[in-house]
Short mmCIF file of C-alpha atoms in Angstrom, two decimals:
data_model
loop_
_atom_site.label_atom_id
_atom_site.label_comp_id
_atom_site.label_asym_id
_atom_site.label_seq_id
_atom_site.Cartn_x
_atom_site.Cartn_y
_atom_site.Cartn_z
CA MET L 1 0.00 0.01 -0.03
CA THR L 2 1.40 3.41 -0.97
CA THR L 3 1.51 5.98 1.85
CA LEU L 4 2.08 9.63 1.37
CA ARG L 5 3.34 11.91 4.19
CA THR L 6 4.50 15.51 4.45
CA PRO L 7 7.16 16.17 3.37
CA GLY L 8 6.76 13.59 0.64
CA PRO L 9 9.47 11.61 -1.17
CA THR L 10 12.22 13.39 -3.12
CA ILE L 11 13.32 12.55 -6.74
CA GLY L 12 16.84 13.60 -7.61
CA VAL L 13 17.04 14.40 -11.39
CA VAL L 14 20.24 14.62 -13.29
CA GLY L 15 19.40 17.42 -15.81
CA GLY L 16 17.39 20.53 -15.32
CA GLY L 17 16.21 21.40 -18.77
CA GLN L 18 12.65 21.49 -20.01
CA LEU L 19 12.03 17.84 -19.21
CA GLY L 20 13.21 18.34 -15.61
CA ARG L 21 10.93 21.38 -15.42
CA MET L 22 7.86 19.40 -16.55
CA LEU L 23 8.77 16.47 -14.26
CA ALA L 24 8.80 18.91 -11.30
CA GLU L 25 5.41 20.42 -12.36
CA ALA L 26 3.94 16.87 -12.51
CA ALA L 27 5.40 15.82 -9.15
CA ALA L 28 4.13 18.79 -7.12
CA PRO L 29 0.43 17.78 -7.02
CA LEU L 30 1.44 14.25 -5.92
CA GLY L 31 3.27 15.75 -2.93
CA VAL L 32 6.69 14.77 -4.41
CA GLU L 33 9.62 17.03 -4.33
CA VAL L 34 12.24 17.27 -7.04
CA VAL L 35 15.86 18.34 -6.79
CA VAL L 36 17.74 18.77 -10.11
CA LEU L 37 21.44 18.77 -11.02
CA ASP L 38 22.41 20.93 -13.93
CA PRO L 39 25.54 22.93 -14.86
CA THR L 40 23.55 26.01 -15.99
CA PRO L 41 22.73 28.30 -13.04
CA ASP L 42 18.98 29.09 -12.87
CA CYS L 43 18.20 26.25 -15.37
CA PRO L 44 14.64 25.86 -16.77
CA ALA L 45 13.74 23.46 -13.97
CA ALA L 46 14.97 25.70 -11.21
CA LEU L 47 11.80 27.82 -11.04
CA VAL L 48 9.57 24.83 -10.14
CA ALA L 49 11.94 22.30 -8.52
CA ARG L 50 12.62 22.26 -4.77
CA ASP L 51 16.30 23.08 -5.41
CA GLN L 52 19.11 22.97 -7.89
CA ILE L 53 22.59 21.61 -7.50
CA VAL L 54 24.86 23.47 -10.02
CA ALA L 55 27.29 20.82 -11.28
CA ASP L 56 28.18 19.02 -14.47
CA PHE L 57 26.21 15.91 -15.36
CA ASP L 58 29.28 13.72 -14.61
CA ASP L 59 30.34 15.59 -11.42
CA GLU L 60 30.77 12.87 -8.82
CA ALA L 61 30.59 15.24 -5.78
CA GLY L 62 27.43 16.83 -7.14
CA ILE L 63 25.68 13.51 -7.98
CA ARG L 64 26.58 12.19 -4.53
CA ASP L 65 25.00 15.36 -3.00
CA LEU L 66 21.91 14.68 -5.09
CA ALA L 67 21.77 11.07 -4.09
CA GLU L 68 22.01 11.86 -0.41
CA ARG L 69 19.09 14.30 -0.70
CA ALA L 70 16.78 11.93 -2.68
CA ASP L 71 14.80 8.73 -2.27
CA VAL L 72 15.48 7.77 -5.93
CA LEU L 73 17.69 9.13 -8.72
CA THR L 74 16.63 9.50 -12.32
CA PHE L 75 17.81 11.48 -15.34
CA GLU L 76 16.31 13.65 -18.07
CA ILE L 77 19.38 13.78 -20.34
CA GLU L 78 21.53 10.93 -21.66
CA LEU L 79 24.74 12.84 -20.74
CA ALA L 80 24.38 11.58 -17.23
CA ASP L 81 27.46 9.39 -16.44
CA GLN L 82 26.20 5.81 -15.90
CA ASN L 83 29.30 4.61 -14.07
CA VAL L 84 29.23 7.49 -11.59
CA MET L 85 25.54 7.01 -10.96
CA ASP L 86 25.99 3.24 -10.54
CA ARG L 87 28.83 3.62 -8.10
CA ILE L 88 27.12 6.34 -6.05
CA SER L 89 23.86 4.31 -5.96
CA GLU L 90 25.70 1.42 -4.50
CA GLU L 91 27.57 3.53 -1.95
CA THR L 92 24.55 5.59 -0.80
CA GLY L 93 21.83 2.97 -1.26
CA THR L 94 19.80 5.42 -3.37
CA PRO L 95 18.30 3.45 -6.31
CA VAL L 96 18.56 4.77 -9.95
CA HIS L 97 15.70 4.33 -12.45
CA PRO L 98 16.04 3.57 -15.24
CA LYS L 99 19.08 1.52 -14.29
CA PRO L 100 22.55 2.81 -15.25
CA SER L 101 22.99 -0.38 -17.35
CA THR L 102 20.15 0.83 -19.58
CA LEU L 103 21.84 4.18 -19.84
CA GLU L 104 25.03 2.47 -20.80
CA THR L 105 23.21 0.60 -23.56
CA ILE L 106 21.55 3.79 -24.82
CA HIS L 107 24.69 5.89 -24.85
CA ASP L 108 26.15 4.00 -27.81
CA LYS L 109 23.81 3.68 -30.73
CA LEU L 110 25.73 0.80 -32.16
CA VAL L 111 25.55 -1.10 -28.83
CA GLN L 112 21.79 -0.24 -28.67
CA LYS L 113 21.11 -1.54 -32.16
CA ARG L 114 23.11 -4.77 -31.59
CA GLU L 115 21.31 -5.57 -28.32
CA LEU L 116 17.90 -4.87 -29.76
CA GLU L 117 18.50 -6.92 -32.92
CA ALA L 118 19.70 -9.77 -30.76
CA ALA L 119 16.46 -9.55 -28.83
CA GLY L 120 14.46 -9.85 -32.05
CA VAL L 121 13.43 -6.23 -32.27
CA PRO L 122 13.20 -5.25 -35.91
CA VAL L 123 15.80 -2.63 -36.88
CA PRO L 124 17.11 -1.23 -40.20
CA PRO L 125 20.23 -2.89 -41.58
CA PHE L 126 23.32 -1.20 -39.88
CA ARG L 127 27.06 -1.64 -39.46
CA GLU L 128 29.98 -0.16 -37.57
CA VAL L 129 32.00 2.47 -39.42
CA ASP L 130 35.80 2.73 -38.94
CA ASP L 131 36.57 4.66 -42.08
CA ALA L 132 35.10 6.09 -45.30
CA ASP L 133 35.48 2.75 -47.08
CA ASP L 134 32.96 1.23 -44.64
CA ILE L 135 30.46 3.93 -45.71
CA ARG L 136 31.12 3.19 -49.40
CA GLU L 137 30.61 -0.56 -48.84
CA ALA L 138 27.38 0.18 -47.02
CA ILE L 139 26.17 2.15 -50.10
CA ASP L 140 27.06 -0.84 -52.23
CA ASP L 141 25.03 -3.12 -49.99
CA TYR L 142 22.09 -0.88 -49.00
CA GLY L 143 21.97 1.59 -51.85
CA ALA L 144 22.12 5.37 -51.57
CA PRO L 145 21.53 7.38 -49.57
CA VAL L 146 22.58 5.90 -46.28
CA MET L 147 22.28 7.54 -42.80
CA LEU L 148 25.62 8.06 -41.01
CA LYS L 149 25.15 8.44 -37.21
CA ALA L 150 27.48 9.41 -34.36
CA ARG L 151 27.46 6.54 -31.94
CA THR L 152 27.43 8.83 -28.91
CA GLY L 153 26.25 12.28 -28.00
CA GLY L 154 23.88 13.06 -30.91
CA TYR L 155 20.35 14.49 -30.27
CA ASP L 156 17.91 16.70 -32.04
CA GLY L 157 19.42 15.64 -35.45
CA ARG L 158 22.96 16.50 -34.26
CA GLY L 159 25.28 13.73 -35.34
CA ASN L 160 22.98 12.36 -38.07
CA VAL L 161 24.27 12.88 -41.59
CA PRO L 162 22.65 11.58 -44.76
CA VAL L 163 25.21 10.43 -47.27
CA GLU L 164 23.97 10.75 -50.79
CA SER L 165 26.96 9.19 -52.73
CA LYS L 166 30.28 7.47 -52.19
CA ALA L 167 32.01 10.83 -53.09
CA ASP L 168 30.43 12.32 -49.86
CA ALA L 169 31.75 9.64 -47.55
CA GLU L 170 34.90 11.37 -46.41
CA ASP L 171 33.23 14.69 -45.64
CA ALA L 172 30.37 12.97 -43.91
CA LEU L 173 32.62 11.08 -41.57
CA GLU L 174 34.69 14.12 -40.83
CA SER L 175 31.54 16.05 -39.84
CA VAL L 176 30.59 13.34 -37.38
CA ALA L 177 34.12 13.58 -35.79
CA GLY L 178 33.99 10.46 -33.74
CA PRO L 179 32.96 6.77 -33.59
CA ALA L 180 30.14 6.24 -36.08
CA MET L 181 27.73 3.73 -37.51
CA VAL L 182 25.71 3.66 -40.70
CA GLU L 183 22.13 2.56 -41.32
CA SER L 184 20.25 1.82 -44.58
CA PHE L 185 17.87 4.71 -45.43
CA VAL L 186 14.36 3.63 -44.51
CA ASP L 187 11.64 4.34 -47.06
CA PHE L 188 8.96 5.21 -44.51
CA GLU L 189 5.38 6.18 -44.71
CA ARG L 190 5.54 8.17 -41.45
CA GLU L 191 7.58 8.37 -38.26
CA VAL L 192 5.77 7.30 -35.21
CA SER L 193 6.59 6.85 -31.57
CA VAL L 194 5.21 4.93 -28.51
CA ILE L 195 5.70 6.52 -25.14
CA ALA L 196 5.87 3.41 -22.90
CA VAL L 197 6.29 3.00 -19.15
CA LYS L 198 7.83 0.31 -17.02
CA GLY L 199 6.36 0.39 -13.57
CA ASP L 200 6.72 -2.01 -10.68
CA ASP L 201 5.50 -5.24 -12.37
CA GLU L 202 3.25 -3.37 -14.79
CA VAL L 203 3.65 -1.82 -18.23
CA ALA L 204 1.64 0.92 -19.93
CA THR L 205 1.68 2.49 -23.40
CA PHE L 206 0.36 5.80 -24.60
CA PRO L 207 -1.66 6.18 -27.87
CA LEU L 208 0.62 5.99 -30.94
CA GLY L 209 1.91 9.43 -31.97
CA GLU L 210 2.80 10.43 -35.53
CA ASN L 211 5.94 12.65 -35.75
CA VAL L 212 6.75 15.33 -38.31
CA HIS L 213 10.57 16.14 -38.45
CA GLU L 214 12.38 18.77 -40.46
CA ASN L 215 16.15 18.85 -40.51
CA GLU L 216 16.12 15.92 -38.13
CA ILE L 217 14.30 18.02 -35.47
CA LEU L 218 10.85 17.24 -34.21
CA ARG L 219 8.41 19.88 -35.26
CA GLU L 220 5.00 18.23 -34.60
CA THR L 221 3.29 15.23 -33.02
CA ILE L 222 -0.20 14.17 -34.12
CA VAL L 223 -2.30 11.82 -31.95
CA PRO L 224 -3.78 9.42 -32.83
CA ALA L 225 -1.31 8.67 -35.57
CA ARG L 226 -2.82 8.25 -39.05
CA SER L 227 -1.89 4.66 -39.16
CA SER L 228 -4.00 1.58 -39.66
CA GLU L 229 -5.19 -0.46 -36.65
CA ALA L 230 -2.89 -3.35 -37.63
CA VAL L 231 0.16 -1.11 -37.90
CA THR L 232 -0.71 0.59 -34.53
CA GLU L 233 -0.89 -2.82 -32.81
CA HIS L 234 2.41 -3.86 -34.36
CA ALA L 235 3.96 -0.67 -33.08
CA TYR L 236 2.85 -1.47 -29.53
CA ASP L 237 4.17 -5.08 -29.87
CA VAL L 238 7.57 -3.68 -30.91
CA ALA L 239 7.51 -1.19 -28.03
CA ARG L 240 6.80 -3.92 -25.51
CA ASP L 241 9.64 -6.01 -26.91
CA VAL L 242 11.93 -2.98 -26.43
CA LEU L 243 10.90 -2.64 -22.80
CA GLU L 244 11.93 -6.22 -22.26
CA VAL L 245 15.53 -5.21 -23.12
CA MET L 246 15.48 -2.10 -20.87
CA ASP L 247 16.39 -2.43 -17.20
CA GLY L 248 14.66 -0.22 -14.67
CA ARG L 249 11.45 1.61 -14.11
CA GLY L 250 10.42 4.82 -15.86
CA VAL L 251 9.26 6.33 -19.20
CA TYR L 252 10.81 5.31 -22.47
CA GLY L 253 10.42 7.27 -25.73
CA ILE L 254 10.51 4.68 -28.47
CA GLU L 255 10.86 6.20 -31.93
CA LEU L 256 9.79 4.00 -34.89
CA PHE L 257 9.51 3.96 -38.62
CA GLU L 258 6.29 2.83 -40.30
CA THR L 259 7.49 1.61 -43.70
CA THR L 260 5.60 2.03 -46.92
CA ASP L 261 4.65 -1.61 -46.80
CA GLY L 262 3.27 -1.42 -43.27
CA GLU L 263 6.13 -2.79 -41.33
CA ILE L 264 7.56 -1.28 -38.13
CA LEU L 265 11.29 -0.60 -37.58
CA LEU L 266 12.98 0.74 -34.53
CA ASN L 267 14.72 4.07 -34.97
CA GLU L 268 15.98 5.11 -31.54
CA ILE L 269 15.14 4.99 -27.75
CA ALA L 270 15.26 7.58 -25.08
CA PRO L 271 15.19 6.18 -21.52
CA ARG L 272 13.32 9.24 -20.22
CA PRO L 273 10.22 11.31 -21.13
CA HIS L 274 10.44 12.41 -24.70
CA ASN L 275 9.56 15.46 -26.81
CA SER L 276 7.09 13.36 -28.77
CA GLY L 277 5.24 12.73 -25.54
CA HIS L 278 4.65 16.33 -24.52
CA TRP L 279 1.15 16.16 -25.89
CA THR L 280 0.23 13.85 -23.05
CA ILE L 281 -0.01 16.75 -20.56
CA GLU L 282 -3.33 17.84 -22.10
CA GLY L 283 -4.11 14.83 -24.30
CA THR L 284 -4.33 12.01 -21.77
CA GLN L 285 -5.55 11.30 -18.31
CA THR L 286 -2.02 10.94 -16.99
CA SER L 287 0.96 12.70 -18.61
CA GLN L 288 4.22 11.02 -19.41
CA PHE L 289 5.85 13.13 -16.70
CA GLU L 290 3.49 12.00 -14.01
CA GLN L 291 3.91 8.47 -15.15
CA HIS L 292 7.76 8.81 -14.81
CA VAL L 293 7.32 10.17 -11.28
CA ARG L 294 5.05 7.29 -10.36
CA ALA L 295 7.23 4.66 -12.07
CA VAL L 296 10.64 5.64 -10.55
CA LEU L 297 9.02 5.66 -7.03
CA GLY L 298 7.32 2.34 -7.64
CA TRP L 299 3.95 3.72 -7.37
CA PRO L 300 0.94 2.36 -9.43
CA LEU L 301 0.81 3.78 -12.95
CA GLY L 302 -2.04 6.06 -14.09
CA SER L 303 -4.49 5.78 -17.05
CA THR L 304 -3.10 6.48 -20.44
CA THR L 305 -6.55 6.93 -21.96
CA LEU L 306 -6.72 9.60 -24.79
CA ARG L 307 -8.93 12.52 -23.71
CA SER L 308 -9.34 13.81 -27.33
CA PRO L 309 -7.39 13.99 -30.58
CA THR L 310 -4.29 16.19 -29.94
CA VAL L 311 -1.57 18.00 -31.86
CA MET L 312 1.61 19.32 -30.37
CA THR L 313 3.97 21.80 -32.20
CA ASN L 314 7.34 22.89 -30.97
CA LEU L 315 8.30 26.56 -30.65
CA LEU L 316 11.82 26.70 -32.08
CA GLY L 317 14.06 29.72 -32.12
CA ASP L 318 13.57 31.54 -35.41
CA VAL L 319 16.66 33.68 -34.90
CA ASP L 320 19.88 33.88 -36.82
CA GLU L 321 22.11 34.03 -33.89
CA GLU L 322 21.98 33.74 -30.06
CA GLN L 323 20.03 36.43 -28.32
CA PRO L 324 18.01 36.91 -25.14
CA ALA L 325 14.88 34.86 -25.13
CA ALA L 326 11.65 36.72 -25.76
CA VAL L 327 8.65 35.39 -27.72
CA GLY L 328 6.21 37.86 -29.15
CA ASP L 329 2.70 37.66 -30.40
CA ILE L 330 1.37 34.95 -28.07
CA ASP L 331 -2.07 36.49 -27.76
CA GLU L 332 -3.56 34.21 -30.44
CA ILE L 333 -2.33 31.17 -28.59
CA LEU L 334 -3.75 32.41 -25.35
CA GLY L 335 -7.09 33.22 -26.93
CA THR L 336 -7.59 30.02 -28.84
CA PRO L 337 -9.90 27.43 -27.20
CA GLY L 338 -8.21 24.12 -26.65
CA ALA L 339 -4.72 25.63 -27.11
CA ALA L 340 -2.20 25.37 -24.27
CA LEU L 341 1.27 27.27 -24.20
CA HIS L 342 4.29 25.75 -22.52
CA TRP L 343 7.26 28.10 -22.00
CA TYR L 344 10.50 26.42 -20.98
CA GLY L 345 12.09 29.41 -19.29
CA LYS L 346 15.36 29.33 -21.25
CA HIS L 347 17.28 32.56 -21.06
CA GLN L 348 18.81 32.49 -24.55
CA ALA L 349 17.10 31.86 -27.87
CA ARG L 350 19.25 30.13 -30.50
CA PRO L 351 18.61 28.99 -34.01
CA LEU L 352 16.17 25.99 -33.89
CA ARG L 353 16.50 25.66 -30.17
CA LYS L 354 13.40 24.23 -28.45
CA MET L 355 11.92 27.19 -26.46
CA GLY L 356 8.52 25.91 -25.72
CA HIS L 357 5.57 24.04 -27.24
CA VAL L 358 1.92 24.46 -27.97
CA THR L 359 -0.70 21.73 -27.59
CA VAL L 360 -4.12 21.86 -29.36
CA THR L 361 -6.79 19.53 -28.23
CA GLY L 362 -10.27 18.79 -29.59
CA ASP L 363 -13.43 19.71 -27.73
CA GLY L 364 -15.12 16.25 -28.06
CA GLY L 365 -17.12 17.42 -31.10
CA ASP L 366 -16.28 16.86 -34.78
CA ASP L 367 -12.72 18.17 -34.65
CA SER L 368 -10.65 16.40 -37.20
CA ILE L 369 -6.83 15.77 -36.90
CA ASP L 370 -6.39 17.92 -39.96
CA ASP L 371 -8.19 20.82 -38.41
CA LEU L 372 -6.26 20.62 -35.14
CA LEU L 373 -3.03 20.35 -37.20
CA GLU L 374 -3.92 23.49 -39.20
CA THR L 375 -4.68 25.40 -35.95
CA ALA L 376 -1.49 24.28 -34.37
CA ARG L 377 0.58 25.32 -37.39
CA ASP L 378 -1.15 28.67 -37.54
CA LEU L 379 -0.35 29.36 -33.85
CA GLU L 380 3.23 28.38 -34.25
CA THR L 381 3.56 30.60 -37.31
CA ALA L 382 2.11 33.59 -35.47
CA VAL L 383 4.84 33.82 -32.86
CA THR L 384 8.39 34.96 -33.25
CA PHE L 385 11.61 35.17 -31.16
CA GLN L 386 13.04 37.85 -33.45
CA SER L 387 13.46 41.20 -31.82
#
């Protein structure tokens, strides 16, 4: 039986960006306190978290301090050091969820793909890259283009380089500047994702989301995805198989390709709440952030039932160079029924930096996904970060 007292439990979060901010927002109504560790003073989560420890993501003294103040540790960024967290968890007795072993798997995309393929999860053909000749051989085997990926450190499209021809192999490898892998280019109908949760002896999945990317950066998520029932069920099956490989409780963002022939292939996994799940705050009975709080504490999970069709659009910095963050013309968002504005509290706007998002939900009437998508796009277009 779960008992709540005052003060309630404390979750220590490595990372204090927008994900940490929304985790703290979801934890507060449950009586759960959040302390974040982040190297940026006054990080986005600082406004709503109980406290911030200013330290690098791999700072052993900082993480130890975090562990000593928390009942459980988690992370909202893959730059967390799994070895440090594992060692400190053992020494302090503070559990980490998801487990550091899962973070170790996720850190290296090649290791991730090998483990998932070995477990029977469908993945695109891939191989390790040591030099440009490996890319050229992949083009011979897979056809052009192929997708070159940095094995570590890439996010929001960083470290992903399409290679159109053998002549581009040298430059592409130089741009990755580190250990790499190459995948066949997937001819997909749409990109989709399952936000899945591992709890204490229970698993939950959110409705399938359809994701629209531009320049490898997520722009929109549409729910429910415009996929067939059979494809949707197949996506859930793949997501559950992925969870079998992951170790530890928490939310996992599982990005998938729906191919033109109706198959599902795994793209990547994030062992944390994910940008493609932000829509759940308004769109479902329990958000991905509340689910993560519940899961890492070992509490029962909430309902993932869809409240209404929902569209989420990211608000990206439309500036040419870094400048103080200020978004103008938000009146239309604030005045639109069913629209919800989320501002991340970042101090600087940068080109294509995620500064916030807008969610548009239906009213239970005859709202179509296309209508909601058009509204979301109009609202996103109406705002600007340019001074």
